[in-house]
Amino acid sequence: MESIKRNVLLNPGPATTTDTVKMAQVVPDICPREKEFSDLMKGLRSDLLKVVHAPEDEYTSVLFCGSGTINIDICINSLVPEGKKILVVNNGAYNSRAVEVCEMYHIPHINLKFSVYEQPKLDEVEKALKENPDVAVVYCCHHETGTGVLNPIREIGALAHQYDAIFVSDTTSTLGMIPLDVVKDNVDFCMASAQKGLMAMSGLSFIIGKTDIIKASKNYPTRSYYCNLYLQYEYFEKTGEMHFTPPVQTIYATIQALKEYFEVGEEAKFARHRAVYEAIHKGLDELGLETIIDRRIESGLVVSVKYPDDPNFSFEKIHDYCYKCGFTIYPGKISTTNTFRLCALGVIYPKDIEDFMVVLKEALEQ
């Protein structure tokens, strides 16, 4: 196999991939309406359930063509019944994106805001549920990738169920990296895209959720045609195919990525991500750079780094220097503080971080 230049992506996705995942896309052309391809998608849908320990008699997975944001759109527009509300537990940019989706579809919602530097307060979540018995859906991002804060979804899900609501969690940047058990973690619906924790390619997203709720949503208001969860689920069940053209090459890459995921195993994979995260903190400490999130609530996947207090600092110049050396860094997503992010996603190792810190030091000095 021809060697492919390796870049170390320290951005929060798409992630650095293996050459075998890249090469899995090089296959004979196929019409995606062929049974052979439908069978591949059937196996993929089943394997996705195994990643989050979802029992096949209760949960299903539904594939969509698009980036991770399409999942937020689909879950919100498809799962809120007539005359009901959604409660968005909001402590960052990606929960705020869910609020924007609610606004665009004119769906009644509560934007329960918390500091971007902290986890949501469970007593305030419960208070909102007590005061609003018409809440049918509680929504919270598992990992706010904009900051690195990991949210207590198991506890939030338990509160949702206690007040007869379903719980939807955006697990885009944790699924396949931080062990998730949808039953134990009280998650009715979760979501991700192939280019994040599974370390495949962009273009394929998926929702894993309770089949009976998807079936019930047939009778909810239809707010979108392309992004309707029941419509896509029903089409898969009837034909084995996506309703509209699937991202064929990305599906081949994702099947290969899942094969590699299961070979490594859930615990070992997270341990590698965690070792990379620890290496990031060690390197930053040695360079005297500050981080802004309490490590006790960090995910172990994203580190938000404060800009050095130096008038000569330029993120763009630092980025460009690192980029030329094969390392990609990413701006922060906190409106009140200038930060950049270093992420432990993808097929990267502590040695990559050690090499990166040498380059970062050179960039800062220059």
mmCIF file of C-alpha atoms in Angstrom:
data_model
loop_
_atom_site.group_PDB
_atom_site.id
_atom_site.type_symbol
_atom_site.label_atom_id
_atom_site.label_comp_id
_atom_site.label_asym_id
_atom_site.label_seq_id
_atom_site.Cartn_x
_atom_site.Cartn_y
_atom_site.Cartn_z
ATOM 1 C CA MET A 1 0.000 0.000 0.000
ATOM 2 C CA GLU A 2 1.291 3.455 -0.938
ATOM 3 C CA SER A 3 2.393 5.524 2.032
ATOM 4 C CA ILE A 4 0.176 8.531 2.785
ATOM 5 C CA LYS A 5 1.546 11.660 4.464
ATOM 6 C CA ARG A 6 0.466 11.651 8.091
ATOM 7 C CA ASN A 7 -0.819 14.845 9.681
ATOM 8 C CA VAL A 8 -1.521 14.998 13.400
ATOM 9 C CA LEU A 9 -4.902 16.684 13.838
ATOM 10 C CA LEU A 10 -5.229 18.273 17.274
ATOM 11 C CA ASN A 11 -8.535 19.882 16.259
ATOM 12 C CA PRO A 12 -11.823 18.448 17.624
ATOM 13 C CA GLY A 13 -12.567 16.444 14.471
ATOM 14 C CA PRO A 14 -12.313 15.280 11.758
ATOM 15 C CA ALA A 15 -9.729 13.098 13.436
ATOM 16 C CA THR A 16 -6.432 11.603 12.310
ATOM 17 C CA THR A 17 -7.211 8.279 10.621
ATOM 18 C CA THR A 18 -5.341 5.071 9.881
ATOM 19 C CA ASP A 19 -4.135 4.408 6.344
ATOM 20 C CA THR A 20 -6.327 1.291 6.291
ATOM 21 C CA VAL A 21 -9.420 3.434 6.901
ATOM 22 C CA LYS A 22 -8.347 5.843 4.143
ATOM 23 C CA MET A 23 -7.729 2.995 1.707
ATOM 24 C CA ALA A 24 -11.048 1.305 2.529
ATOM 25 C CA GLN A 25 -12.631 3.965 0.318
ATOM 26 C CA VAL A 26 -10.812 2.668 -2.749
ATOM 27 C CA VAL A 27 -13.319 0.077 -3.959
ATOM 28 C CA PRO A 28 -15.144 -0.679 -7.214
ATOM 29 C CA ASP A 29 -17.977 1.719 -8.020
ATOM 30 C CA ILE A 30 -21.379 0.495 -6.874
ATOM 31 C CA CYS A 31 -24.940 1.755 -7.113
ATOM 32 C CA PRO A 32 -26.033 2.291 -3.486
ATOM 33 C CA ARG A 33 -29.428 0.733 -4.311
ATOM 34 C CA GLU A 34 -27.844 -2.706 -4.781
ATOM 35 C CA LYS A 35 -28.649 -5.344 -2.150
ATOM 36 C CA GLU A 36 -24.923 -5.874 -1.587
ATOM 37 C CA PHE A 37 -24.635 -2.290 -0.350
ATOM 38 C CA SER A 38 -27.856 -2.489 1.679
ATOM 39 C CA ASP A 39 -26.405 -5.514 3.472
ATOM 40 C CA LEU A 40 -23.292 -3.488 4.342
ATOM 41 C CA MET A 41 -25.440 -0.739 5.869
ATOM 42 C CA LYS A 42 -27.493 -3.287 7.800
ATOM 43 C CA GLY A 43 -24.309 -4.668 9.384
ATOM 44 C CA LEU A 44 -23.064 -1.146 10.099
ATOM 45 C CA ARG A 45 -26.323 -0.187 11.840
ATOM 46 C CA SER A 46 -26.083 -3.273 14.021
ATOM 47 C CA ASP A 47 -22.429 -2.670 14.921
ATOM 48 C CA LEU A 48 -23.142 0.927 15.941
ATOM 49 C CA LEU A 49 -25.524 -0.356 18.624
ATOM 50 C CA LYS A 50 -22.713 -2.472 20.076
ATOM 51 C CA VAL A 51 -20.496 0.599 20.531
ATOM 52 C CA VAL A 52 -22.975 2.035 23.075
ATOM 53 C CA HIS A 53 -24.199 -1.335 24.449
ATOM 54 C CA ALA A 54 -27.714 -0.727 23.117
ATOM 55 C CA PRO A 55 -29.981 -3.812 23.182
ATOM 56 C CA GLU A 56 -31.257 -4.551 19.658
ATOM 57 C CA ASP A 57 -34.768 -5.314 20.900
ATOM 58 C CA GLU A 58 -35.119 -1.737 22.256
ATOM 59 C CA TYR A 59 -32.815 0.466 20.174
ATOM 60 C CA THR A 60 -32.073 1.022 16.520
ATOM 61 C CA SER A 61 -29.602 3.171 14.593
ATOM 62 C CA VAL A 62 -30.506 5.419 11.687
ATOM 63 C CA LEU A 63 -27.921 6.702 9.218
ATOM 64 C CA PHE A 64 -27.942 10.139 7.602
ATOM 65 C CA CYS A 65 -25.772 11.933 5.066
ATOM 66 C CA GLY A 66 -24.324 15.073 6.635
ATOM 67 C CA SER A 67 -22.119 16.526 9.344
ATOM 68 C CA GLY A 68 -22.802 16.037 13.056
ATOM 69 C CA THR A 69 -25.085 19.077 13.195
ATOM 70 C CA ILE A 70 -27.652 17.235 11.075
ATOM 71 C CA ASN A 71 -28.250 14.940 14.068
ATOM 72 C CA ILE A 72 -29.098 17.878 16.341
ATOM 73 C CA ASP A 73 -31.541 19.132 13.723
ATOM 74 C CA ILE A 74 -33.164 15.707 13.274
ATOM 75 C CA CYS A 75 -33.617 14.852 16.952
ATOM 76 C CA ILE A 76 -35.046 18.238 17.853
ATOM 77 C CA ASN A 77 -37.399 18.612 14.910
ATOM 78 C CA SER A 78 -38.577 14.976 15.035
ATOM 79 C CA LEU A 79 -39.016 14.144 18.725
ATOM 80 C CA VAL A 80 -41.063 16.977 20.247
ATOM 81 C CA PRO A 81 -44.820 16.188 20.262
ATOM 82 C CA GLU A 82 -47.536 18.759 19.559
ATOM 83 C CA GLY A 83 -48.079 21.130 22.492
ATOM 84 C CA LYS A 84 -44.912 20.040 24.319
ATOM 85 C CA LYS A 85 -41.567 21.670 25.104
ATOM 86 C CA ILE A 86 -37.907 20.798 25.012
ATOM 87 C CA LEU A 87 -35.563 21.681 27.879
ATOM 88 C CA VAL A 88 -32.024 22.394 26.672
ATOM 89 C CA VAL A 89 -29.449 22.119 29.470
ATOM 90 C CA ASN A 90 -26.994 24.638 28.091
ATOM 91 C CA ASN A 91 -23.398 25.240 29.183
ATOM 92 C CA GLY A 92 -21.641 25.868 25.910
ATOM 93 C CA ALA A 93 -21.514 26.338 22.157
ATOM 94 C CA TYR A 94 -22.984 22.978 21.130
ATOM 95 C CA ASN A 95 -25.926 23.135 23.513
ATOM 96 C CA SER A 96 -26.445 26.680 22.212
ATOM 97 C CA ARG A 97 -26.597 25.211 18.717
ATOM 98 C CA ALA A 98 -29.506 23.036 19.869
ATOM 99 C CA VAL A 99 -31.266 26.191 21.107
ATOM 100 C CA GLU A 100 -30.752 27.764 17.672
ATOM 101 C CA VAL A 101 -32.386 24.724 16.040
ATOM 102 C CA CYS A 102 -35.395 25.114 18.381
ATOM 103 C CA GLU A 103 -35.623 28.777 17.402
ATOM 104 C CA MET A 104 -35.425 28.037 13.678
ATOM 105 C CA TYR A 105 -38.288 25.525 13.878
ATOM 106 C CA HIS A 106 -40.267 27.678 16.359
ATOM 107 C CA ILE A 107 -40.367 24.769 18.813
ATOM 108 C CA PRO A 108 -41.341 25.761 22.376
ATOM 109 C CA HIS A 109 -38.199 25.411 24.469
ATOM 110 C CA ILE A 110 -36.441 26.400 27.670
ATOM 111 C CA ASN A 111 -32.841 27.555 27.373
ATOM 112 C CA LEU A 112 -31.502 26.657 30.830
ATOM 113 C CA LYS A 113 -28.140 28.433 30.795
ATOM 114 C CA PHE A 114 -25.104 27.713 32.945
ATOM 115 C CA SER A 115 -21.514 28.952 32.921
ATOM 116 C CA VAL A 116 -19.371 27.544 30.120
ATOM 117 C CA TYR A 117 -16.688 26.866 32.726
ATOM 118 C CA GLU A 118 -18.880 24.551 34.843
ATOM 119 C CA GLN A 119 -21.098 21.500 34.687
ATOM 120 C CA PRO A 120 -24.867 22.124 34.841
ATOM 121 C CA LYS A 121 -26.381 22.229 38.337
ATOM 122 C CA LEU A 122 -28.693 19.251 38.766
ATOM 123 C CA ASP A 123 -30.953 20.976 41.295
ATOM 124 C CA GLU A 124 -31.683 23.700 38.740
ATOM 125 C CA VAL A 125 -32.416 21.097 36.068
ATOM 126 C CA GLU A 126 -34.887 19.430 38.434
ATOM 127 C CA LYS A 127 -36.462 22.774 39.329
ATOM 128 C CA ALA A 128 -37.057 23.520 35.634
ATOM 129 C CA LEU A 129 -38.676 20.110 35.144
ATOM 130 C CA LYS A 130 -40.906 20.571 38.201
ATOM 131 C CA GLU A 131 -42.055 23.969 37.022
ATOM 132 C CA ASN A 132 -42.665 22.862 33.423
ATOM 133 C CA PRO A 133 -44.662 19.617 33.329
ATOM 134 C CA ASP A 134 -45.125 20.070 29.560
ATOM 135 C CA VAL A 135 -41.432 19.302 28.900
ATOM 136 C CA ALA A 136 -41.348 16.141 26.750
ATOM 137 C CA VAL A 137 -37.663 16.173 25.799
ATOM 138 C CA VAL A 138 -34.543 17.013 27.815
ATOM 139 C CA TYR A 139 -31.459 17.713 25.714
ATOM 140 C CA CYS A 140 -27.825 18.002 26.804
ATOM 141 C CA CYS A 141 -24.500 17.633 25.040
ATOM 142 C CA HIS A 142 -22.352 14.935 26.695
ATOM 143 C CA HIS A 143 -19.099 16.745 26.049
ATOM 144 C CA GLU A 144 -18.942 20.459 25.303
ATOM 145 C CA THR A 145 -16.135 20.301 22.765
ATOM 146 C CA GLY A 146 -15.835 24.095 22.799
ATOM 147 C CA THR A 147 -14.345 23.948 26.300
ATOM 148 C CA GLY A 148 -13.643 20.313 27.223
ATOM 149 C CA VAL A 149 -16.294 20.134 29.978
ATOM 150 C CA LEU A 150 -17.855 16.676 30.419
ATOM 151 C CA ASN A 151 -21.505 16.862 31.478
ATOM 152 C CA PRO A 152 -23.220 14.466 33.949
ATOM 153 C CA ILE A 153 -25.594 12.905 31.443
ATOM 154 C CA ARG A 154 -26.437 9.851 33.555
ATOM 155 C CA GLU A 155 -27.852 12.095 36.289
ATOM 156 C CA ILE A 156 -29.578 14.453 33.826
ATOM 157 C CA GLY A 157 -31.133 11.461 32.055
ATOM 158 C CA ALA A 158 -32.389 10.075 35.367
ATOM 159 C CA LEU A 159 -34.088 13.410 36.115
ATOM 160 C CA ALA A 160 -35.669 13.473 32.650
ATOM 161 C CA HIS A 161 -37.141 10.011 33.210
ATOM 162 C CA GLN A 162 -38.295 10.910 36.719
ATOM 163 C CA TYR A 163 -40.406 13.703 35.179
ATOM 164 C CA ASP A 164 -41.708 11.590 32.253
ATOM 165 C CA ALA A 165 -39.511 13.144 29.572
ATOM 166 C CA ILE A 166 -37.169 11.452 27.137
ATOM 167 C CA PHE A 167 -33.453 12.245 27.215
ATOM 168 C CA VAL A 168 -31.459 13.139 24.108
ATOM 169 C CA SER A 169 -27.688 13.576 24.345
ATOM 170 C CA ASP A 170 -25.322 14.890 21.714
ATOM 171 C CA THR A 171 -22.463 12.379 22.017
ATOM 172 C CA THR A 172 -20.713 13.498 18.833
ATOM 173 C CA SER A 173 -17.341 13.969 20.508
ATOM 174 C CA THR A 174 -17.504 11.099 23.003
ATOM 175 C CA LEU A 175 -19.073 8.128 21.205
ATOM 176 C CA GLY A 176 -16.344 5.602 20.502
ATOM 177 C CA MET A 177 -13.920 7.278 22.911
ATOM 178 C CA ILE A 178 -15.479 7.611 26.363
ATOM 179 C CA PRO A 179 -17.292 4.366 27.276
ATOM 180 C CA LEU A 180 -21.053 4.881 26.989
ATOM 181 C CA ASP A 181 -23.851 2.493 27.974
ATOM 182 C CA VAL A 182 -27.165 3.964 26.863
ATOM 183 C CA VAL A 183 -29.201 1.885 29.324
ATOM 184 C CA LYS A 184 -27.055 2.574 32.412
ATOM 185 C CA ASP A 185 -26.559 6.199 31.356
ATOM 186 C CA ASN A 186 -30.319 6.806 30.910
ATOM 187 C CA VAL A 187 -29.907 7.892 27.272
ATOM 188 C CA ASP A 188 -32.917 7.438 24.991
ATOM 189 C CA PHE A 189 -31.201 8.986 21.960
ATOM 190 C CA CYS A 190 -27.530 9.665 21.253
ATOM 191 C CA MET A 191 -25.739 10.720 18.112
ATOM 192 C CA ALA A 192 -22.370 11.025 16.419
ATOM 193 C CA SER A 193 -20.682 11.393 13.062
ATOM 194 C CA ALA A 194 -18.180 8.994 11.568
ATOM 195 C CA GLN A 195 -15.199 11.363 11.523
ATOM 196 C CA LYS A 196 -14.988 11.839 15.294
ATOM 197 C CA GLY A 197 -14.562 9.011 17.820
ATOM 198 C CA LEU A 198 -14.842 6.226 15.254
ATOM 199 C CA MET A 199 -11.994 7.863 13.303
ATOM 200 C CA ALA A 200 -13.518 7.397 9.863
ATOM 201 C CA MET A 201 -14.360 10.080 7.283
ATOM 202 C CA SER A 202 -16.709 13.065 7.130
ATOM 203 C CA GLY A 203 -20.143 12.802 5.562
ATOM 204 C CA LEU A 204 -21.899 10.069 7.563
ATOM 205 C CA SER A 205 -23.852 10.799 10.742
ATOM 206 C CA PHE A 206 -26.066 8.518 12.797
ATOM 207 C CA ILE A 207 -28.620 8.550 15.592
ATOM 208 C CA ILE A 208 -29.032 5.653 18.024
ATOM 209 C CA GLY A 209 -32.350 5.646 19.814
ATOM 210 C CA LYS A 210 -35.351 3.800 21.161
ATOM 211 C CA THR A 211 -37.364 2.197 18.402
ATOM 212 C CA ASP A 212 -40.756 2.627 20.090
ATOM 213 C CA ILE A 213 -40.213 6.392 20.457
ATOM 214 C CA ILE A 214 -39.206 6.691 16.791
ATOM 215 C CA LYS A 215 -42.395 4.858 15.807
ATOM 216 C CA ALA A 216 -44.480 7.117 18.054
ATOM 217 C CA SER A 217 -42.905 10.183 16.426
ATOM 218 C CA LYS A 218 -44.724 9.317 13.197
ATOM 219 C CA ASN A 219 -47.671 11.190 14.711
ATOM 220 C CA TYR A 220 -45.671 14.245 15.843
ATOM 221 C CA PRO A 221 -45.573 17.479 13.813
ATOM 222 C CA THR A 222 -43.417 17.063 10.705
ATOM 223 C CA ARG A 223 -41.070 20.009 10.578
ATOM 224 C CA SER A 224 -38.597 18.768 7.950
ATOM 225 C CA TYR A 225 -38.615 16.451 4.959
ATOM 226 C CA TYR A 226 -34.954 15.509 4.546
ATOM 227 C CA CYS A 227 -34.257 15.584 8.288
ATOM 228 C CA ASN A 228 -37.175 13.516 9.585
ATOM 229 C CA LEU A 229 -36.158 10.643 11.856
ATOM 230 C CA TYR A 230 -39.239 8.458 11.362
ATOM 231 C CA LEU A 231 -39.164 8.840 7.569
ATOM 232 C CA GLN A 232 -35.531 7.696 7.371
ATOM 233 C CA TYR A 233 -36.084 4.862 9.869
ATOM 234 C CA GLU A 234 -39.150 3.608 7.988
ATOM 235 C CA TYR A 235 -37.294 3.653 4.675
ATOM 236 C CA PHE A 236 -34.442 1.606 6.140
ATOM 237 C CA GLU A 237 -36.899 -0.908 7.578
ATOM 238 C CA LYS A 238 -38.808 -1.259 4.291
ATOM 239 C CA THR A 239 -35.934 -1.236 1.821
ATOM 240 C CA GLY A 240 -32.637 -1.530 3.732
ATOM 241 C CA GLU A 241 -31.577 1.717 2.063
ATOM 242 C CA MET A 242 -31.221 5.390 2.893
ATOM 243 C CA HIS A 243 -34.122 7.447 1.614
ATOM 244 C CA PHE A 244 -31.704 9.600 -0.379
ATOM 245 C CA THR A 245 -28.203 9.033 -1.745
ATOM 246 C CA PRO A 246 -25.816 7.823 0.976
ATOM 247 C CA PRO A 247 -22.133 8.847 1.300
ATOM 248 C CA VAL A 248 -20.923 5.571 -0.226
ATOM 249 C CA GLN A 249 -17.157 5.880 0.269
ATOM 250 C CA THR A 250 -17.575 7.144 3.846
ATOM 251 C CA ILE A 251 -19.686 4.083 4.672
ATOM 252 C CA TYR A 252 -16.890 1.776 3.486
ATOM 253 C CA ALA A 253 -14.407 3.755 5.608
ATOM 254 C CA THR A 254 -16.705 3.589 8.659
ATOM 255 C CA ILE A 255 -17.111 -0.178 8.369
ATOM 256 C CA GLN A 256 -13.311 -0.503 8.395
ATOM 257 C CA ALA A 257 -13.004 1.969 11.290
ATOM 258 C CA LEU A 258 -15.517 -0.023 13.358
ATOM 259 C CA LYS A 259 -13.601 -3.207 12.650
ATOM 260 C CA GLU A 260 -10.478 -1.531 14.033
ATOM 261 C CA TYR A 261 -12.457 -0.128 16.983
ATOM 262 C CA PHE A 262 -13.612 -3.578 18.064
ATOM 263 C CA GLU A 263 -10.115 -5.016 17.603
ATOM 264 C CA VAL A 264 -8.667 -2.414 20.003
ATOM 265 C CA GLY A 265 -11.590 -2.517 22.455
ATOM 266 C CA GLU A 266 -13.478 0.185 24.307
ATOM 267 C CA GLU A 267 -11.314 0.410 27.430
ATOM 268 C CA ALA A 268 -7.961 0.290 25.614
ATOM 269 C CA LYS A 269 -9.069 2.939 23.145
ATOM 270 C CA PHE A 270 -10.140 5.352 25.868
ATOM 271 C CA ALA A 271 -6.910 4.640 27.764
ATOM 272 C CA ARG A 272 -4.950 5.754 24.681
ATOM 273 C CA HIS A 273 -6.985 8.958 24.352
ATOM 274 C CA ARG A 274 -6.476 9.583 28.057
ATOM 275 C CA ALA A 275 -2.701 9.091 27.771
ATOM 276 C CA VAL A 276 -2.624 11.646 24.941
ATOM 277 C CA TYR A 277 -4.664 14.067 27.072
ATOM 278 C CA GLU A 278 -2.229 13.650 29.991
ATOM 279 C CA ALA A 279 0.688 14.261 27.613
ATOM 280 C CA ILE A 280 -0.994 17.502 26.443
ATOM 281 C CA HIS A 281 -1.294 18.771 30.014
ATOM 282 C CA LYS A 282 2.283 17.763 30.819
ATOM 283 C CA GLY A 283 3.623 19.595 27.779
ATOM 284 C CA LEU A 284 1.586 22.719 28.480
ATOM 285 C CA ASP A 285 2.768 22.767 32.096
ATOM 286 C CA GLU A 286 6.365 22.565 30.928
ATOM 287 C CA LEU A 287 5.809 25.483 28.540
ATOM 288 C CA GLY A 288 4.102 27.518 31.252
ATOM 289 C CA LEU A 289 0.795 27.760 29.359
ATOM 290 C CA GLU A 290 -2.439 27.956 31.352
ATOM 291 C CA THR A 291 -5.623 25.954 30.807
ATOM 292 C CA ILE A 292 -9.030 27.287 31.840
ATOM 293 C CA ILE A 293 -11.233 24.326 32.801
ATOM 294 C CA ASP A 294 -10.984 22.519 36.151
ATOM 295 C CA ARG A 295 -9.393 19.165 35.326
ATOM 296 C CA ARG A 296 -11.907 17.390 37.568
ATOM 297 C CA ILE A 297 -14.656 18.119 35.026
ATOM 298 C CA GLU A 298 -12.601 17.824 31.837
ATOM 299 C CA SER A 299 -13.498 15.038 29.444
ATOM 300 C CA GLY A 300 -9.968 13.799 28.867
ATOM 301 C CA LEU A 301 -10.406 14.636 25.165
ATOM 302 C CA VAL A 302 -10.160 18.434 24.800
ATOM 303 C CA VAL A 303 -7.955 20.989 26.551
ATOM 304 C CA SER A 304 -8.723 24.721 26.305
ATOM 305 C CA VAL A 305 -5.512 26.741 26.456
ATOM 306 C CA LYS A 306 -5.459 30.407 27.419
ATOM 307 C CA TYR A 307 -3.562 32.754 25.127
ATOM 308 C CA PRO A 308 -0.235 33.759 26.710
ATOM 309 C CA ASP A 309 -0.270 37.246 28.216
ATOM 310 C CA ASP A 310 2.102 38.626 25.611
ATOM 311 C CA PRO A 311 1.356 41.384 23.058
ATOM 312 C CA ASN A 312 3.376 39.517 20.422
ATOM 313 C CA PHE A 313 1.223 36.375 20.601
ATOM 314 C CA SER A 314 -0.639 35.589 17.368
ATOM 315 C CA PHE A 315 -2.731 32.445 17.158
ATOM 316 C CA GLU A 316 -2.657 32.610 13.363
ATOM 317 C CA LYS A 317 1.138 32.665 13.251
ATOM 318 C CA ILE A 318 1.398 29.835 15.788
ATOM 319 C CA HIS A 319 -1.180 27.821 13.830
ATOM 320 C CA ASP A 320 0.628 28.355 10.532
ATOM 321 C CA TYR A 321 4.020 27.369 11.962
ATOM 322 C CA CYS A 322 2.600 24.168 13.491
ATOM 323 C CA TYR A 323 0.614 23.403 10.334
ATOM 324 C CA LYS A 324 3.752 23.509 8.182
ATOM 325 C CA CYS A 325 5.275 20.958 10.570
ATOM 326 C CA GLY A 326 2.303 18.563 10.259
ATOM 327 C CA PHE A 327 0.300 19.559 13.362
ATOM 328 C CA THR A 328 -3.134 21.206 13.253
ATOM 329 C CA ILE A 329 -4.366 23.266 16.228
ATOM 330 C CA TYR A 330 -7.781 24.887 16.551
ATOM 331 C CA PRO A 331 -9.242 28.150 17.891
ATOM 332 C CA GLY A 332 -11.328 28.184 21.060
ATOM 333 C CA LYS A 333 -15.084 28.612 21.300
ATOM 334 C CA ILE A 334 -15.434 30.792 24.404
ATOM 335 C CA SER A 335 -16.660 34.302 23.668
ATOM 336 C CA THR A 336 -15.308 35.789 26.898
ATOM 337 C CA THR A 337 -11.753 34.375 26.849
ATOM 338 C CA ASN A 338 -9.145 34.028 24.097
ATOM 339 C CA THR A 339 -8.280 30.329 23.886
ATOM 340 C CA PHE A 340 -7.144 27.652 21.510
ATOM 341 C CA ARG A 341 -7.871 23.936 21.776
ATOM 342 C CA LEU A 342 -5.700 20.830 21.758
ATOM 343 C CA CYS A 343 -7.604 17.579 21.352
ATOM 344 C CA ALA A 344 -6.869 13.917 22.022
ATOM 345 C CA LEU A 345 -9.154 12.528 19.314
ATOM 346 C CA GLY A 346 -7.982 10.346 16.459
ATOM 347 C CA VAL A 347 -5.148 7.907 15.921
ATOM 348 C CA ILE A 348 -2.522 9.844 17.849
ATOM 349 C CA TYR A 349 -0.171 8.821 20.646
ATOM 350 C CA PRO A 350 1.749 10.458 23.519
ATOM 351 C CA LYS A 351 4.908 10.499 21.338
ATOM 352 C CA ASP A 352 3.020 12.655 18.808
ATOM 353 C CA ILE A 353 2.287 15.131 21.594
ATOM 354 C CA GLU A 354 5.913 15.179 22.709
ATOM 355 C CA ASP A 355 6.931 15.965 19.121
ATOM 356 C CA PHE A 356 4.227 18.614 18.877
ATOM 357 C CA MET A 357 5.359 20.361 22.060
ATOM 358 C CA VAL A 358 8.843 20.772 20.544
ATOM 359 C CA VAL A 359 7.245 22.449 17.515
ATOM 360 C CA LEU A 360 4.918 24.575 19.677
ATOM 361 C CA LYS A 361 7.881 25.784 21.735
ATOM 362 C CA GLU A 362 9.722 26.761 18.540
ATOM 363 C CA ALA A 363 6.609 28.558 17.282
ATOM 364 C CA LEU A 364 6.187 30.498 20.538
ATOM 365 C CA GLU A 365 9.859 31.508 20.559
ATOM 366 C CA GLN A 366 9.730 32.677 16.972
#
